[in-house]
Coordinates of N, CA and C in Angstrom, one line a residue:
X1 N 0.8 -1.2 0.0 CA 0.0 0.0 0.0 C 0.9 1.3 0.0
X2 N 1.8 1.3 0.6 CA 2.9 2.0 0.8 C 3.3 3.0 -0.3
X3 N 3.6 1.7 -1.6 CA 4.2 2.7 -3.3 C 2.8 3.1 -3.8
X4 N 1.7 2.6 -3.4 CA 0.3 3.2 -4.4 C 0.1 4.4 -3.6
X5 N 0.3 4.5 -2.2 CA 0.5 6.1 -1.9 C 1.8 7.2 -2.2
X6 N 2.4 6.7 -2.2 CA 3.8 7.6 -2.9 C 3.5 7.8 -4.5
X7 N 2.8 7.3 -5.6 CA 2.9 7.5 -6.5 C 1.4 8.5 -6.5
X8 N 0.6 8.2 -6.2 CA -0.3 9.2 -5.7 C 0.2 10.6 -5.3
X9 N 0.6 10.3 -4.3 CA 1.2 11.5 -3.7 C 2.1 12.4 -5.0
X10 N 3.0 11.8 -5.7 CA 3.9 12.0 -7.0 C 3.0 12.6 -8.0
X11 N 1.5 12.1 -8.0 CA 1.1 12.5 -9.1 C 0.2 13.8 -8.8
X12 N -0.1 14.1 -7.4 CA -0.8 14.9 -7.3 C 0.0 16.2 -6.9
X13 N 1.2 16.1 -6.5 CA 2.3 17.5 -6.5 C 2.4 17.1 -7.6
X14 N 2.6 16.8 -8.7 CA 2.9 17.1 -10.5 C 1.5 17.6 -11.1
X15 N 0.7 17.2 -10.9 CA -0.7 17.9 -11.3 C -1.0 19.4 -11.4
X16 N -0.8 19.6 -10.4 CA -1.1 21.3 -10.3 C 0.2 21.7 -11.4
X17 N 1.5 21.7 -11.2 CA 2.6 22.3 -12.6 C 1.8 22.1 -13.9
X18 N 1.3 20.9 -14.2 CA 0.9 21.0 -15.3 C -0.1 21.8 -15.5
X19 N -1.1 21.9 -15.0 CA -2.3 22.4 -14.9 C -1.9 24.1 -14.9
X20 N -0.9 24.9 -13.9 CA -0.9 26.2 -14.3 C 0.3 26.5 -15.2
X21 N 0.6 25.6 -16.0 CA 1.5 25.9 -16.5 C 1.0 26.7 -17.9
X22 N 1.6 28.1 -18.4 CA 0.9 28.9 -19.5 C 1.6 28.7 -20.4
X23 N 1.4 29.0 -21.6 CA 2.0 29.2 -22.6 C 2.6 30.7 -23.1
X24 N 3.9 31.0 -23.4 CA 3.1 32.5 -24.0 C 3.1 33.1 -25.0
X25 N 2.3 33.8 -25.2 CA 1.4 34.0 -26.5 C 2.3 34.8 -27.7
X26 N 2.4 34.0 -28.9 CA 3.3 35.1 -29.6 C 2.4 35.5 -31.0
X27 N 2.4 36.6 -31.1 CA 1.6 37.5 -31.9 C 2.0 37.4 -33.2
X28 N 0.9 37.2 -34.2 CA 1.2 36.6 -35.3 C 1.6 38.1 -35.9
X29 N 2.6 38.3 -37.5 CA 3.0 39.2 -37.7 C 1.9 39.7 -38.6
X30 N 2.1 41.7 -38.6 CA 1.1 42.4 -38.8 C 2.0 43.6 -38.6
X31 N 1.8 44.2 -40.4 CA 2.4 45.2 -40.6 C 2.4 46.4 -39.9
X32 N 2.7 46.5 -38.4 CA 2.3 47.8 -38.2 C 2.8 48.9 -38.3
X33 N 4.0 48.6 -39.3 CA 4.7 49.9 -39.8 C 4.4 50.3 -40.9
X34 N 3.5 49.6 -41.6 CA 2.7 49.8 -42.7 C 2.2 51.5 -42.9
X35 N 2.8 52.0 -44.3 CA 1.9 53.6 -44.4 C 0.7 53.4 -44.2
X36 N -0.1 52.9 -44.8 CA -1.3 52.7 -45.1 C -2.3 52.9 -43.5
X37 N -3.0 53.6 -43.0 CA -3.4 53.9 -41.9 C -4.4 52.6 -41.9
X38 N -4.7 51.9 -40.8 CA -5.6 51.0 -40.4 C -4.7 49.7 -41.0
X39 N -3.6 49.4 -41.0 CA -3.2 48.4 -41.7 C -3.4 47.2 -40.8
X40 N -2.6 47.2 -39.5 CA -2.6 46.8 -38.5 C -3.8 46.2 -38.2
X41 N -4.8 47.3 -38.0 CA -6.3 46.8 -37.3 C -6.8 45.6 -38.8
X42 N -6.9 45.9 -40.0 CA -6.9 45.1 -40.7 C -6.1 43.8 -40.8
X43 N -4.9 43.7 -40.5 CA -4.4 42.5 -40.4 C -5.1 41.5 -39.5
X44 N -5.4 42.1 -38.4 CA -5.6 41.4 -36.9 C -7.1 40.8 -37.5
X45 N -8.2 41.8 -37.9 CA -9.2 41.6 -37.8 C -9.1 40.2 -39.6
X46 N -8.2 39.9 -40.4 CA -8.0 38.9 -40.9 C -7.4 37.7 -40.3
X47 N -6.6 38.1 -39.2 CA -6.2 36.6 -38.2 C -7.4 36.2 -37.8
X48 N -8.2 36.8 -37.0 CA -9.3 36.6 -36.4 C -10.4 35.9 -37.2
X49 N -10.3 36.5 -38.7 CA -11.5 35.7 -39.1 C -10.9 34.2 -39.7
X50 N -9.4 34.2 -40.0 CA -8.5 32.7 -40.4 C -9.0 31.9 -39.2
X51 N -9.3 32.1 -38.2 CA -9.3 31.5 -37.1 C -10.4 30.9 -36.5
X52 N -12.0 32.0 -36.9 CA -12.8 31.6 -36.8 C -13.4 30.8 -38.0
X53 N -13.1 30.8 -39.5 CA -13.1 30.1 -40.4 C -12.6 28.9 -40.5
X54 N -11.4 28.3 -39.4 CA -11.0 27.5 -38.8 C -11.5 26.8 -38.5
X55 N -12.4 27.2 -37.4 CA -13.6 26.4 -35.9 C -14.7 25.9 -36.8
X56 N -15.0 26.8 -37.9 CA -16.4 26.4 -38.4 C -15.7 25.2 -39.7
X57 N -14.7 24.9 -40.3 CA -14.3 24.0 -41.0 C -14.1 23.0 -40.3
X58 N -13.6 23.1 -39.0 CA -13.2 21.6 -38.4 C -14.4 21.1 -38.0
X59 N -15.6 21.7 -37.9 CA -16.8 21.4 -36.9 C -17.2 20.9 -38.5
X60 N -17.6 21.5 -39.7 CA -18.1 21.0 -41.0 C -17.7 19.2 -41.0
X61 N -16.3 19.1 -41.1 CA -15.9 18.0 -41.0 C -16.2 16.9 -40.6
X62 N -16.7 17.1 -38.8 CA -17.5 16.0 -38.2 C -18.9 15.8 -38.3
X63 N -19.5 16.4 -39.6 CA -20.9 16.5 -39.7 C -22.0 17.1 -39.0
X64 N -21.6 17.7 -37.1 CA -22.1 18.0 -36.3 C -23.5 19.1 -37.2
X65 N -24.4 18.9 -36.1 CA -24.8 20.5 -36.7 C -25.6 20.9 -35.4
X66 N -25.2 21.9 -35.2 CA -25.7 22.7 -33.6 C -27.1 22.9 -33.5
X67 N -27.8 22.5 -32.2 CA -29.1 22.7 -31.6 C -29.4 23.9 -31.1
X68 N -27.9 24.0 -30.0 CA -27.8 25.2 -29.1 C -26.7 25.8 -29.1
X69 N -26.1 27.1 -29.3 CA -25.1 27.6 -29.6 C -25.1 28.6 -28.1
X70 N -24.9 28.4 -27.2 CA -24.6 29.8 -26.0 C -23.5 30.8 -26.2
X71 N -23.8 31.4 -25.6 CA -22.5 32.7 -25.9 C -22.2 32.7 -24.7
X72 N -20.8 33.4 -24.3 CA -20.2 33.8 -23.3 C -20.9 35.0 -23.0
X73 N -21.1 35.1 -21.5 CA -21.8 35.9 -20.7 C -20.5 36.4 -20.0
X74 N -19.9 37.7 -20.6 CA -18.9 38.1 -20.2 C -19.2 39.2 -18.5
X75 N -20.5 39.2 -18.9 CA -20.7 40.4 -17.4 C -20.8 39.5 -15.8
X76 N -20.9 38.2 -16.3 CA -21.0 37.0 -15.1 C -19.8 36.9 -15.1
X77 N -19.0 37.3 -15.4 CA -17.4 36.5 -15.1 C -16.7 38.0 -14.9
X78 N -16.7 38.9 -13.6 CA -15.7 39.4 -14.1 C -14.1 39.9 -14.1
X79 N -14.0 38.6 -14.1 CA -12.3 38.3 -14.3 C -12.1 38.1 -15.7
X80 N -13.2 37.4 -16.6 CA -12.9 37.4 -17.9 C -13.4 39.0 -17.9
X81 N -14.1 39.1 -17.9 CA -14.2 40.9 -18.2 C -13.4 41.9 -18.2
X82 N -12.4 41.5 -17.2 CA -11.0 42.5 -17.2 C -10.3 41.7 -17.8
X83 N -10.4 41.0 -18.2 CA -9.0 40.5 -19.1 C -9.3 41.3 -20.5
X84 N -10.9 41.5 -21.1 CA -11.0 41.6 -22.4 C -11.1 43.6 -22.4
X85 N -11.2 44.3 -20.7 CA -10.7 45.5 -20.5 C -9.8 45.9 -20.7
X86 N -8.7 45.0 -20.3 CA -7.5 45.7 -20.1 C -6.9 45.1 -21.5
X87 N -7.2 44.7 -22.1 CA -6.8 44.3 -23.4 C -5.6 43.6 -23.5
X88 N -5.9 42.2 -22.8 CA -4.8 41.3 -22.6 C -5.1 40.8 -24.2
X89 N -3.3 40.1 -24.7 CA -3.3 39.5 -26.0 C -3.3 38.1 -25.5
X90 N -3.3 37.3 -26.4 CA -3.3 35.9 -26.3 C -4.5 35.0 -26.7
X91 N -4.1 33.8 -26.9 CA -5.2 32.4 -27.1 C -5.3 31.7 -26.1
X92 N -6.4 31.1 -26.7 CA -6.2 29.5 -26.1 C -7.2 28.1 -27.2
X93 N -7.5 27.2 -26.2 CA -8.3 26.3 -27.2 C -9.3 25.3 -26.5
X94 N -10.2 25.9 -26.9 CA -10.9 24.4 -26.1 C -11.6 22.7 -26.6
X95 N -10.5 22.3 -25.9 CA -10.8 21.2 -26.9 C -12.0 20.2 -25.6
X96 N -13.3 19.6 -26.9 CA -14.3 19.1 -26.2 C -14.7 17.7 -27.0
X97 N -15.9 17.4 -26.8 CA -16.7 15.6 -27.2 C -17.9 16.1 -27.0
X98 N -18.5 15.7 -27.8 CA -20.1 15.3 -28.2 C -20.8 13.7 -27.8
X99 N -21.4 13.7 -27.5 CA -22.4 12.4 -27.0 C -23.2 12.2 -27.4
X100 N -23.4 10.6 -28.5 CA -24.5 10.5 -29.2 C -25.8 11.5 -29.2
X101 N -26.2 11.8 -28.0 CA -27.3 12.5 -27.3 C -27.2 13.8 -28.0
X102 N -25.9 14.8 -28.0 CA -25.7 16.1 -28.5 C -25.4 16.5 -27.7
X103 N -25.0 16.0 -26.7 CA -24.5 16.8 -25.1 C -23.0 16.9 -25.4
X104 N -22.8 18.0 -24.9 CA -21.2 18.5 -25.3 C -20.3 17.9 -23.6
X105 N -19.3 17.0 -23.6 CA -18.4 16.7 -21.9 C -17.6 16.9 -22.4
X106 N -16.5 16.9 -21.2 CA -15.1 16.8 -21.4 C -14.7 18.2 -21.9
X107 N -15.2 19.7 -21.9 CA -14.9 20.6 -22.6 C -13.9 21.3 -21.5
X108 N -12.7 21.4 -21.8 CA -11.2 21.5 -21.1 C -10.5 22.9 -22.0
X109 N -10.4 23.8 -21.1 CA -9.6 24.8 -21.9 C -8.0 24.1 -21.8
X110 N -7.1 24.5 -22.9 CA -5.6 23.9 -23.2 C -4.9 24.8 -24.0
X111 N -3.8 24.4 -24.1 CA -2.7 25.7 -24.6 C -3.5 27.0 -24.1
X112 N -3.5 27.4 -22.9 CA -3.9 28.6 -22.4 C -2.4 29.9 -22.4
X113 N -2.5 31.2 -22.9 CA -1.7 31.8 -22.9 C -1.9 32.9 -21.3
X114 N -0.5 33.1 -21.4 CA -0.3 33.7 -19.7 C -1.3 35.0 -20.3
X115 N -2.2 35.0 -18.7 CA -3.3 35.9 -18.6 C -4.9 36.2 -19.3
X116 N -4.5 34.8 -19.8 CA -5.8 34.5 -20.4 C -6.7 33.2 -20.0
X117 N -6.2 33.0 -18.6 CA -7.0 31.5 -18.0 C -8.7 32.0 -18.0
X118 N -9.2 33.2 -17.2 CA -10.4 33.7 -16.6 C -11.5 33.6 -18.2
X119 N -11.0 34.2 -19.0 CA -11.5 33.8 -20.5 C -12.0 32.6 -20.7
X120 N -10.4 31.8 -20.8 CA -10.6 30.6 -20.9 C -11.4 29.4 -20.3
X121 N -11.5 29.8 -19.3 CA -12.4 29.2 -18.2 C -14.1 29.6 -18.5
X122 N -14.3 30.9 -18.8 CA -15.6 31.3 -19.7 C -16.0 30.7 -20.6
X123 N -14.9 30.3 -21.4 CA -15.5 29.7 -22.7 C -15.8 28.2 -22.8
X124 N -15.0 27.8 -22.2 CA -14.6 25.9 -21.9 C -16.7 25.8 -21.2
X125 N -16.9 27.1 -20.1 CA -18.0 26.7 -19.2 C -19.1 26.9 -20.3
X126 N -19.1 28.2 -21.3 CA -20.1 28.1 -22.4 C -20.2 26.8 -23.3
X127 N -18.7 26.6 -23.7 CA -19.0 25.4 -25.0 C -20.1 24.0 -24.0
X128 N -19.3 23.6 -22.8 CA -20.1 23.0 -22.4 C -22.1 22.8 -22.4
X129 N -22.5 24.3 -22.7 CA -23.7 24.3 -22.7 C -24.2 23.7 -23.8
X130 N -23.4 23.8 -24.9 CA -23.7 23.8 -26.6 C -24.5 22.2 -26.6
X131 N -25.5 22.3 -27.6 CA -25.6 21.2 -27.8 C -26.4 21.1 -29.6
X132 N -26.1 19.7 -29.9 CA -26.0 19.6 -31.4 C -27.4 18.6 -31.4
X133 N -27.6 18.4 -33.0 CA -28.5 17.1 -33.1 C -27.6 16.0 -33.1
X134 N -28.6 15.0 -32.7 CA -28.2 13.7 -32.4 C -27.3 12.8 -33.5
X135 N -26.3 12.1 -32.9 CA -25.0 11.2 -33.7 C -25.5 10.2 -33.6
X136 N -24.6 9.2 -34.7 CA -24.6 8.2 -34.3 C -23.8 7.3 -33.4
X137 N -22.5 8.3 -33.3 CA -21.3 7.7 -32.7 C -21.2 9.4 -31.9
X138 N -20.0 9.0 -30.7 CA -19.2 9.8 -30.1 C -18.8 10.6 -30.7
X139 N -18.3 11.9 -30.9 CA -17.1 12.7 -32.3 C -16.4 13.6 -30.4
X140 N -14.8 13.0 -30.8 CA -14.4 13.1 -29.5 C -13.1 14.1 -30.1
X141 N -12.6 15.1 -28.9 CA -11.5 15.8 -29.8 C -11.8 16.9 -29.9
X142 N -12.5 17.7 -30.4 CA -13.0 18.4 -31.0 C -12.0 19.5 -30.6
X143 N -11.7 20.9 -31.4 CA -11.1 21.9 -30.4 C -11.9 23.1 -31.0
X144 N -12.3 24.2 -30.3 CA -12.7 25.1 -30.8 C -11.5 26.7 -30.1
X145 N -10.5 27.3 -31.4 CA -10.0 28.2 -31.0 C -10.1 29.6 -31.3
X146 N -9.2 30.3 -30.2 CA -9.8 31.9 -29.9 C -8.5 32.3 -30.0
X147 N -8.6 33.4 -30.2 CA -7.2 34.6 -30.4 C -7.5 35.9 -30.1
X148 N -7.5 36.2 -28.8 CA -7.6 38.0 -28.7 C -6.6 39.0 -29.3
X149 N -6.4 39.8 -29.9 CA -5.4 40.7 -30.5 C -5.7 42.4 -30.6
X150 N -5.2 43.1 -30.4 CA -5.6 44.9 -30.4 C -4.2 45.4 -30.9
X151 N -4.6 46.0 -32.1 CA -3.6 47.0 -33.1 C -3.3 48.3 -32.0
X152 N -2.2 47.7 -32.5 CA -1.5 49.7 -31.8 C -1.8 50.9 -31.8
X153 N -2.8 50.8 -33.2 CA -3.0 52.3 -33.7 C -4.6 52.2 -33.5
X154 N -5.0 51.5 -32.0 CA -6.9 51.5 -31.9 C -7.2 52.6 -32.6
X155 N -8.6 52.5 -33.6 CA -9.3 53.8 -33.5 C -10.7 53.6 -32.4
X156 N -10.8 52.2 -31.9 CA -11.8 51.9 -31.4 C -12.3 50.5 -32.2
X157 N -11.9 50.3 -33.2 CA -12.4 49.2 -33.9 C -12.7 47.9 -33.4
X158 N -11.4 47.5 -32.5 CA -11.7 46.4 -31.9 C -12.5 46.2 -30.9
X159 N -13.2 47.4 -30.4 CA -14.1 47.1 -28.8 C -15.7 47.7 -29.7
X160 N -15.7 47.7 -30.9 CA -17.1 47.6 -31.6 C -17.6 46.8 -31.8
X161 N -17.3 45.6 -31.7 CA -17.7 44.3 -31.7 C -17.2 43.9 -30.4
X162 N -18.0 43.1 -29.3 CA -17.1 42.5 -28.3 C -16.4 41.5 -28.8
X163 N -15.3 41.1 -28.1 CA -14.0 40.9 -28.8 C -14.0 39.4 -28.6
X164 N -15.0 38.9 -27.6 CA -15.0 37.2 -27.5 C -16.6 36.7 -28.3
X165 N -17.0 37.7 -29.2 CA -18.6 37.4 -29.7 C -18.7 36.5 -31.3
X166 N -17.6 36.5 -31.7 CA -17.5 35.8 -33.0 C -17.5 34.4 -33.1
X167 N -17.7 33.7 -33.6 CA -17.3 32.1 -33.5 C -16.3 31.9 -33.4

């Protein structure tokens, strides 16, 4: 009984390291020495849609097709709220599973970027609501990703749309 408690023990001081361990976020390139005024905010707001054109390709592929789509309720969380205030950069990804039924488990935020857990945690708790029509099998894996980014030269552009409201 002795080593099944020591390895226990082993795994549960190694648990938490992994679990807060961040990643950190490196910003994809975007001209922002560019003449052209709005170049920047234009770049970003093209990452942003490569990314959400992303989520909706991978989801095409498993045939899913959504019942319930929830949104993040950013004014209930407000730790995610100041993260999308203070205009932290960074991603993350939530990778989840579907159940024959259309019930979404297992929905785990991962590759989380330093200062973007509170987010992440918002979204992982939204996706969980989602729910699809009925499979015939499990579709397990799944990841659905996010990318916050704000151009140097704001004119406001990015906080005209809330910034976690896109797919």
């Amino acid at each position: 009984m002795r080593p099944f408690a020591s390895v226990l023990m082993a795994l549960a001081l190694a648990a938490p390291v992994a679990v807060q361990a961040q990643a950190a976020f490196e910003r994809p390139k975007c001209p922002a020495a560019d003449t052209t005024p709005g170049a920047e905010s234009r770049c970003i707001r093209d990452v942003r849609k490569q990314w959400q054109e992303a989520n909706f390709a991978a989801l095409q592929k498993t045939g899913l097709v959504f019942k319930y789509m929830a949104r993040p309720d950013v004014e209930a969380s407000p730790a995610a709220k100041a993260v999308l205030e203070q205009k932290t950069e960074g991603s993350f990804t939530v990778r989840f599973s579907v159940a024959p039924d259309g019930t979404v488990y297992n929905a785990a935020a991962v590759d989380v970027t330093d200062g973007m857990a509170p987010l992440a945690k918002l979204w992982a708790d939204t996706i969980s609501q989602w729910t699809f029509l009925k499979t015939a099998a499990a579709v397990t894996d799944l990841e659905h990703r996010r990318i916050y980014m704000y151009p140097a030269d704001d004119d406001g552009e990015s906080t005209r749309k809330a910034p976690g409201s896109s797919f």
